[in-house]
Amino acid sequence: MALPYADARFDMSAMGDVLFFIPDPQKGAAEIARVTRPGGTIAFYTWDIVRGGAPTQALWEEMAVIGKEGPRPPNFDVSRFEALKALWAEIDIVDVETRELVVQRTFANFDVHGG
């Protein structure tokens, strides 16, 4: 939330799976915008936690079966497309493009010993 770089230092900046883990997502987004030059590119990706897109989703579902709630990032709802678009708009980021990347994952079981 306080990058050690000068304003407009980079032509392109990238941030992956970060905003929902930090205390103030707007400040984090503003900070990456600050270090990116005007007209530059910010590349960002995140899991869609709200719609079940986190790698830990299967664990959370199994914990729910036994009446437990698994730990989630503090600001997980910022992972929604609508929330992200609003966040970028609040800090005057324009020409925002979004794409959904779908990744399939299959687990035979959760046995860490391969049995």
Short mmCIF file of N, CA and C in Angstrom, two decimals:
data_model
loop_
_atom_site.label_atom_id
_atom_site.label_comp_id
_atom_site.label_asym_id
_atom_site.label_seq_id
_atom_site.Cartn_x
_atom_site.Cartn_y
_atom_site.Cartn_z
N MET A 1 0.81 -1.20 0.00
CA MET A 1 0.00 0.00 0.00
C MET A 1 0.86 1.26 0.00
N ALA A 2 2.18 1.10 -0.04
CA ALA A 2 3.10 2.23 -0.12
C ALA A 2 4.31 1.76 -0.94
N LEU A 3 4.16 1.75 -2.24
CA LEU A 3 5.24 1.26 -3.11
C LEU A 3 6.43 2.20 -3.07
N PRO A 4 7.64 1.68 -3.04
CA PRO A 4 8.84 2.51 -2.91
C PRO A 4 9.34 3.03 -4.26
N TYR A 5 8.45 3.56 -5.07
CA TYR A 5 8.82 4.07 -6.41
C TYR A 5 8.25 5.46 -6.60
N ALA A 6 8.90 6.21 -7.47
CA ALA A 6 8.45 7.56 -7.79
C ALA A 6 7.15 7.52 -8.59
N ASP A 7 6.43 8.63 -8.55
CA ASP A 7 5.22 8.77 -9.36
C ASP A 7 5.56 8.54 -10.83
N ALA A 8 4.63 7.89 -11.55
CA ALA A 8 4.75 7.68 -12.99
C ALA A 8 6.05 6.99 -13.39
N ARG A 9 6.56 6.13 -12.56
CA ARG A 9 7.85 5.45 -12.78
C ARG A 9 7.77 4.39 -13.87
N PHE A 10 6.63 3.72 -14.02
CA PHE A 10 6.53 2.56 -14.91
C PHE A 10 5.55 2.77 -16.05
N ASP A 11 5.90 2.22 -17.21
CA ASP A 11 4.98 2.22 -18.36
C ASP A 11 3.87 1.20 -18.16
N MET A 12 4.19 0.12 -17.46
CA MET A 12 3.22 -0.93 -17.19
C MET A 12 3.44 -1.46 -15.78
N SER A 13 2.34 -1.71 -15.09
CA SER A 13 2.40 -2.29 -13.74
C SER A 13 1.46 -3.48 -13.70
N ALA A 14 1.80 -4.46 -12.88
CA ALA A 14 0.95 -5.65 -12.75
C ALA A 14 0.71 -5.95 -11.28
N MET A 15 -0.49 -6.43 -11.00
CA MET A 15 -0.88 -6.77 -9.64
C MET A 15 -1.75 -8.01 -9.71
N GLY A 16 -1.37 -9.05 -9.01
CA GLY A 16 -2.15 -10.28 -9.05
C GLY A 16 -2.60 -10.74 -7.68
N ASP A 17 -3.89 -10.99 -7.57
CA ASP A 17 -4.47 -11.54 -6.33
C ASP A 17 -4.01 -10.78 -5.08
N VAL A 18 -4.11 -9.47 -5.13
CA VAL A 18 -3.61 -8.66 -4.02
C VAL A 18 -4.71 -7.89 -3.30
N LEU A 19 -5.57 -7.21 -4.05
CA LEU A 19 -6.46 -6.23 -3.44
C LEU A 19 -7.35 -6.78 -2.33
N PHE A 20 -7.79 -8.01 -2.43
CA PHE A 20 -8.69 -8.50 -1.38
C PHE A 20 -7.95 -8.93 -0.13
N PHE A 21 -6.61 -8.97 -0.18
CA PHE A 21 -5.83 -9.33 1.01
C PHE A 21 -5.39 -8.12 1.82
N ILE A 22 -5.43 -6.93 1.25
CA ILE A 22 -4.93 -5.74 1.96
C ILE A 22 -6.07 -5.01 2.67
N PRO A 23 -5.74 -4.26 3.73
CA PRO A 23 -6.78 -3.60 4.53
C PRO A 23 -7.60 -2.56 3.76
N ASP A 24 -6.97 -1.87 2.80
CA ASP A 24 -7.66 -0.80 2.09
C ASP A 24 -7.46 -0.99 0.58
N PRO A 25 -8.36 -1.74 -0.08
CA PRO A 25 -8.19 -2.01 -1.51
C PRO A 25 -8.10 -0.75 -2.37
N GLN A 26 -8.86 0.30 -2.02
CA GLN A 26 -8.81 1.52 -2.81
C GLN A 26 -7.43 2.16 -2.73
N LYS A 27 -6.84 2.15 -1.55
CA LYS A 27 -5.49 2.72 -1.40
C LYS A 27 -4.47 1.89 -2.19
N GLY A 28 -4.61 0.57 -2.17
CA GLY A 28 -3.72 -0.29 -2.94
C GLY A 28 -3.83 -0.04 -4.43
N ALA A 29 -5.05 0.10 -4.92
CA ALA A 29 -5.27 0.38 -6.35
C ALA A 29 -4.72 1.76 -6.71
N ALA A 30 -4.94 2.73 -5.84
CA ALA A 30 -4.44 4.08 -6.09
C ALA A 30 -2.91 4.10 -6.12
N GLU A 31 -2.30 3.27 -5.31
CA GLU A 31 -0.84 3.23 -5.25
C GLU A 31 -0.25 2.67 -6.53
N ILE A 32 -0.85 1.63 -7.08
CA ILE A 32 -0.31 1.10 -8.34
C ILE A 32 -0.58 2.08 -9.48
N ALA A 33 -1.69 2.80 -9.40
CA ALA A 33 -1.97 3.83 -10.41
C ALA A 33 -0.95 4.97 -10.30
N ARG A 34 -0.56 5.30 -9.08
CA ARG A 34 0.40 6.38 -8.86
C ARG A 34 1.74 6.11 -9.52
N VAL A 35 2.21 4.86 -9.45
CA VAL A 35 3.53 4.55 -10.00
C VAL A 35 3.50 4.23 -11.49
N THR A 36 2.31 4.20 -12.08
CA THR A 36 2.18 3.94 -13.52
C THR A 36 1.98 5.27 -14.24
N ARG A 37 2.73 5.48 -15.30
CA ARG A 37 2.67 6.76 -16.01
C ARG A 37 1.28 6.96 -16.62
N PRO A 38 0.86 8.21 -16.79
CA PRO A 38 -0.40 8.48 -17.48
C PRO A 38 -0.37 7.85 -18.88
N GLY A 39 -1.41 7.16 -19.24
CA GLY A 39 -1.45 6.45 -20.51
C GLY A 39 -0.83 5.08 -20.46
N GLY A 40 -0.25 4.72 -19.31
CA GLY A 40 0.36 3.40 -19.15
C GLY A 40 -0.69 2.32 -18.96
N THR A 41 -0.21 1.12 -18.74
CA THR A 41 -1.10 -0.04 -18.59
C THR A 41 -0.96 -0.64 -17.21
N ILE A 42 -2.10 -0.95 -16.61
CA ILE A 42 -2.13 -1.68 -15.35
C ILE A 42 -2.80 -3.02 -15.65
N ALA A 43 -2.09 -4.09 -15.40
CA ALA A 43 -2.64 -5.43 -15.57
C ALA A 43 -2.95 -5.99 -14.19
N PHE A 44 -4.14 -6.51 -14.05
CA PHE A 44 -4.60 -6.97 -12.75
C PHE A 44 -5.39 -8.25 -12.92
N TYR A 45 -5.18 -9.20 -12.04
CA TYR A 45 -6.04 -10.38 -12.06
C TYR A 45 -6.38 -10.77 -10.63
N THR A 46 -7.49 -11.46 -10.50
CA THR A 46 -7.95 -11.89 -9.19
C THR A 46 -8.84 -13.11 -9.32
N TRP A 47 -8.94 -13.88 -8.29
CA TRP A 47 -9.91 -14.96 -8.24
C TRP A 47 -11.29 -14.34 -8.05
N ASP A 48 -12.31 -14.97 -8.58
CA ASP A 48 -13.69 -14.54 -8.33
C ASP A 48 -14.18 -15.31 -7.11
N ILE A 49 -13.78 -14.86 -5.95
CA ILE A 49 -14.08 -15.55 -4.71
C ILE A 49 -15.58 -15.62 -4.45
N VAL A 50 -16.29 -14.54 -4.75
CA VAL A 50 -17.72 -14.47 -4.47
C VAL A 50 -18.49 -15.56 -5.22
N ARG A 51 -18.07 -15.85 -6.44
CA ARG A 51 -18.77 -16.87 -7.24
C ARG A 51 -18.08 -18.23 -7.19
N GLY A 52 -17.22 -18.45 -6.23
CA GLY A 52 -16.62 -19.77 -6.04
C GLY A 52 -15.38 -20.03 -6.85
N GLY A 53 -14.64 -18.99 -7.22
CA GLY A 53 -13.48 -19.17 -8.07
C GLY A 53 -12.13 -19.22 -7.37
N ALA A 54 -12.12 -19.32 -6.07
CA ALA A 54 -10.84 -19.37 -5.35
C ALA A 54 -10.30 -20.80 -5.34
N PRO A 55 -8.99 -20.96 -5.34
CA PRO A 55 -8.41 -22.30 -5.27
C PRO A 55 -8.81 -23.05 -4.00
N THR A 56 -9.19 -22.32 -2.98
CA THR A 56 -9.58 -22.94 -1.72
C THR A 56 -11.08 -23.20 -1.61
N GLN A 57 -11.82 -23.00 -2.70
CA GLN A 57 -13.28 -23.16 -2.66
C GLN A 57 -13.70 -24.56 -2.21
N ALA A 58 -13.04 -25.59 -2.71
CA ALA A 58 -13.41 -26.96 -2.32
C ALA A 58 -13.23 -27.18 -0.81
N LEU A 59 -12.18 -26.61 -0.25
CA LEU A 59 -11.96 -26.70 1.19
C LEU A 59 -13.08 -25.99 1.95
N TRP A 60 -13.43 -24.77 1.52
CA TRP A 60 -14.49 -24.03 2.18
C TRP A 60 -15.82 -24.80 2.14
N GLU A 61 -16.10 -25.44 1.00
CA GLU A 61 -17.34 -26.21 0.87
C GLU A 61 -17.34 -27.40 1.82
N GLU A 62 -16.22 -28.09 1.93
CA GLU A 62 -16.14 -29.23 2.84
C GLU A 62 -16.25 -28.78 4.29
N MET A 63 -15.66 -27.65 4.63
CA MET A 63 -15.76 -27.14 5.99
C MET A 63 -17.21 -26.77 6.32
N ALA A 64 -17.92 -26.22 5.35
CA ALA A 64 -19.33 -25.85 5.55
C ALA A 64 -20.17 -27.07 5.88
N VAL A 65 -19.83 -28.21 5.28
CA VAL A 65 -20.56 -29.45 5.54
C VAL A 65 -20.49 -29.82 7.03
N ILE A 66 -19.38 -29.53 7.67
CA ILE A 66 -19.25 -29.85 9.10
C ILE A 66 -19.56 -28.64 9.99
N GLY A 67 -20.17 -27.62 9.38
CA GLY A 67 -20.60 -26.46 10.16
C GLY A 67 -19.53 -25.45 10.49
N LYS A 68 -18.43 -25.47 9.78
CA LYS A 68 -17.34 -24.53 10.02
C LYS A 68 -17.21 -23.58 8.83
N GLU A 69 -16.73 -22.40 9.08
CA GLU A 69 -16.47 -21.46 7.99
C GLU A 69 -14.97 -21.30 7.83
N GLY A 70 -14.49 -21.54 6.61
CA GLY A 70 -13.06 -21.39 6.35
C GLY A 70 -12.66 -19.93 6.28
N PRO A 71 -11.42 -19.63 6.62
CA PRO A 71 -10.97 -18.23 6.58
C PRO A 71 -10.93 -17.70 5.15
N ARG A 72 -11.46 -16.53 4.97
CA ARG A 72 -11.47 -15.88 3.67
C ARG A 72 -10.69 -14.57 3.77
N PRO A 73 -10.18 -14.07 2.64
CA PRO A 73 -9.47 -12.79 2.68
C PRO A 73 -10.39 -11.69 3.24
N PRO A 74 -9.83 -10.68 3.88
CA PRO A 74 -10.65 -9.66 4.55
C PRO A 74 -11.56 -8.85 3.62
N ASN A 75 -11.20 -8.68 2.38
CA ASN A 75 -12.01 -7.88 1.45
C ASN A 75 -12.36 -8.69 0.20
N PHE A 76 -12.84 -9.93 0.40
CA PHE A 76 -13.03 -10.82 -0.74
C PHE A 76 -14.09 -10.34 -1.73
N ASP A 77 -15.05 -9.52 -1.31
CA ASP A 77 -16.07 -9.10 -2.26
C ASP A 77 -15.54 -8.10 -3.29
N VAL A 78 -14.33 -7.56 -3.09
CA VAL A 78 -13.75 -6.68 -4.11
C VAL A 78 -13.32 -7.48 -5.35
N SER A 79 -13.39 -8.80 -5.27
CA SER A 79 -13.02 -9.63 -6.42
C SER A 79 -14.11 -9.68 -7.49
N ARG A 80 -15.30 -9.17 -7.21
CA ARG A 80 -16.37 -9.15 -8.22
C ARG A 80 -16.05 -8.14 -9.31
N PHE A 81 -16.39 -8.46 -10.57
CA PHE A 81 -16.15 -7.54 -11.69
C PHE A 81 -16.73 -6.15 -11.39
N GLU A 82 -17.96 -6.12 -10.89
CA GLU A 82 -18.61 -4.83 -10.64
C GLU A 82 -17.86 -4.02 -9.59
N ALA A 83 -17.41 -4.68 -8.55
CA ALA A 83 -16.67 -3.99 -7.49
C ALA A 83 -15.33 -3.49 -8.00
N LEU A 84 -14.67 -4.29 -8.83
CA LEU A 84 -13.39 -3.87 -9.38
C LEU A 84 -13.55 -2.68 -10.32
N LYS A 85 -14.55 -2.74 -11.18
CA LYS A 85 -14.80 -1.62 -12.10
C LYS A 85 -15.07 -0.34 -11.31
N ALA A 86 -15.86 -0.45 -10.26
CA ALA A 86 -16.17 0.72 -9.43
C ALA A 86 -14.91 1.23 -8.74
N LEU A 87 -14.07 0.33 -8.26
CA LEU A 87 -12.83 0.70 -7.59
C LEU A 87 -11.92 1.47 -8.54
N TRP A 88 -11.72 0.96 -9.74
CA TRP A 88 -10.85 1.64 -10.71
C TRP A 88 -11.45 2.99 -11.09
N ALA A 89 -12.78 3.07 -11.26
CA ALA A 89 -13.43 4.34 -11.61
C ALA A 89 -13.24 5.38 -10.51
N GLU A 90 -13.28 4.95 -9.25
CA GLU A 90 -13.11 5.88 -8.12
C GLU A 90 -11.75 6.57 -8.13
N ILE A 91 -10.76 5.91 -8.71
CA ILE A 91 -9.42 6.53 -8.76
C ILE A 91 -9.08 6.99 -10.17
N ASP A 92 -10.13 7.20 -10.98
CA ASP A 92 -10.02 7.77 -12.33
C ASP A 92 -9.21 6.94 -13.31
N ILE A 93 -9.28 5.63 -13.20
CA ILE A 93 -8.68 4.75 -14.20
C ILE A 93 -9.73 4.55 -15.29
N VAL A 94 -9.34 4.81 -16.54
CA VAL A 94 -10.28 4.72 -17.66
C VAL A 94 -9.87 3.59 -18.61
N ASP A 95 -10.74 3.30 -19.55
CA ASP A 95 -10.49 2.24 -20.54
C ASP A 95 -10.21 0.90 -19.86
N VAL A 96 -11.06 0.54 -18.93
CA VAL A 96 -10.92 -0.72 -18.21
C VAL A 96 -11.52 -1.84 -19.05
N GLU A 97 -10.75 -2.88 -19.27
CA GLU A 97 -11.21 -4.07 -19.96
C GLU A 97 -11.20 -5.23 -18.98
N THR A 98 -12.23 -6.05 -19.03
CA THR A 98 -12.27 -7.23 -18.18
C THR A 98 -12.47 -8.48 -19.03
N ARG A 99 -11.88 -9.54 -18.57
CA ARG A 99 -12.03 -10.84 -19.21
C ARG A 99 -12.10 -11.89 -18.12
N GLU A 100 -12.89 -12.89 -18.39
CA GLU A 100 -12.96 -14.00 -17.44
C GLU A 100 -12.11 -15.14 -17.97
N LEU A 101 -11.21 -15.63 -17.15
CA LEU A 101 -10.41 -16.80 -17.47
C LEU A 101 -10.93 -17.94 -16.61
N VAL A 102 -11.35 -19.00 -17.24
CA VAL A 102 -11.91 -20.13 -16.51
C VAL A 102 -10.84 -21.22 -16.43
N VAL A 103 -10.57 -21.65 -15.22
CA VAL A 103 -9.57 -22.70 -14.98
C VAL A 103 -10.28 -23.86 -14.30
N GLN A 104 -10.16 -25.03 -14.86
CA GLN A 104 -10.75 -26.22 -14.27
C GLN A 104 -9.73 -26.91 -13.39
N ARG A 105 -10.15 -27.33 -12.22
CA ARG A 105 -9.25 -28.08 -11.36
C ARG A 105 -10.01 -29.28 -10.80
N THR A 106 -9.32 -30.39 -10.69
CA THR A 106 -9.92 -31.62 -10.22
C THR A 106 -9.00 -32.23 -9.17
N PHE A 107 -9.58 -32.66 -8.08
CA PHE A 107 -8.82 -33.29 -7.01
C PHE A 107 -9.36 -34.70 -6.82
N ALA A 108 -8.50 -35.67 -6.82
CA ALA A 108 -8.93 -37.05 -6.56
C ALA A 108 -9.38 -37.16 -5.11
N ASN A 109 -8.63 -36.52 -4.21
CA ASN A 109 -8.96 -36.48 -2.79
C ASN A 109 -8.06 -35.44 -2.14
N PHE A 110 -8.17 -35.34 -0.86
CA PHE A 110 -7.33 -34.38 -0.13
C PHE A 110 -6.26 -35.07 0.69
N ASP A 111 -5.97 -36.32 0.37
CA ASP A 111 -4.95 -37.08 1.07
C ASP A 111 -3.57 -36.58 0.63
N VAL A 112 -2.85 -35.94 1.54
CA VAL A 112 -1.54 -35.41 1.19
C VAL A 112 -0.47 -36.47 1.03
N HIS A 113 -0.78 -37.70 1.42
CA HIS A 113 0.20 -38.80 1.32
C HIS A 113 -0.01 -39.65 0.07
N GLY A 114 -0.97 -39.26 -0.78
CA GLY A 114 -1.17 -39.97 -2.04
C GLY A 114 -1.94 -41.27 -1.92
N GLY A 115 -2.54 -41.55 -0.79
CA GLY A 115 -3.22 -42.82 -0.57
C GLY A 115 -4.62 -42.79 -0.87
#
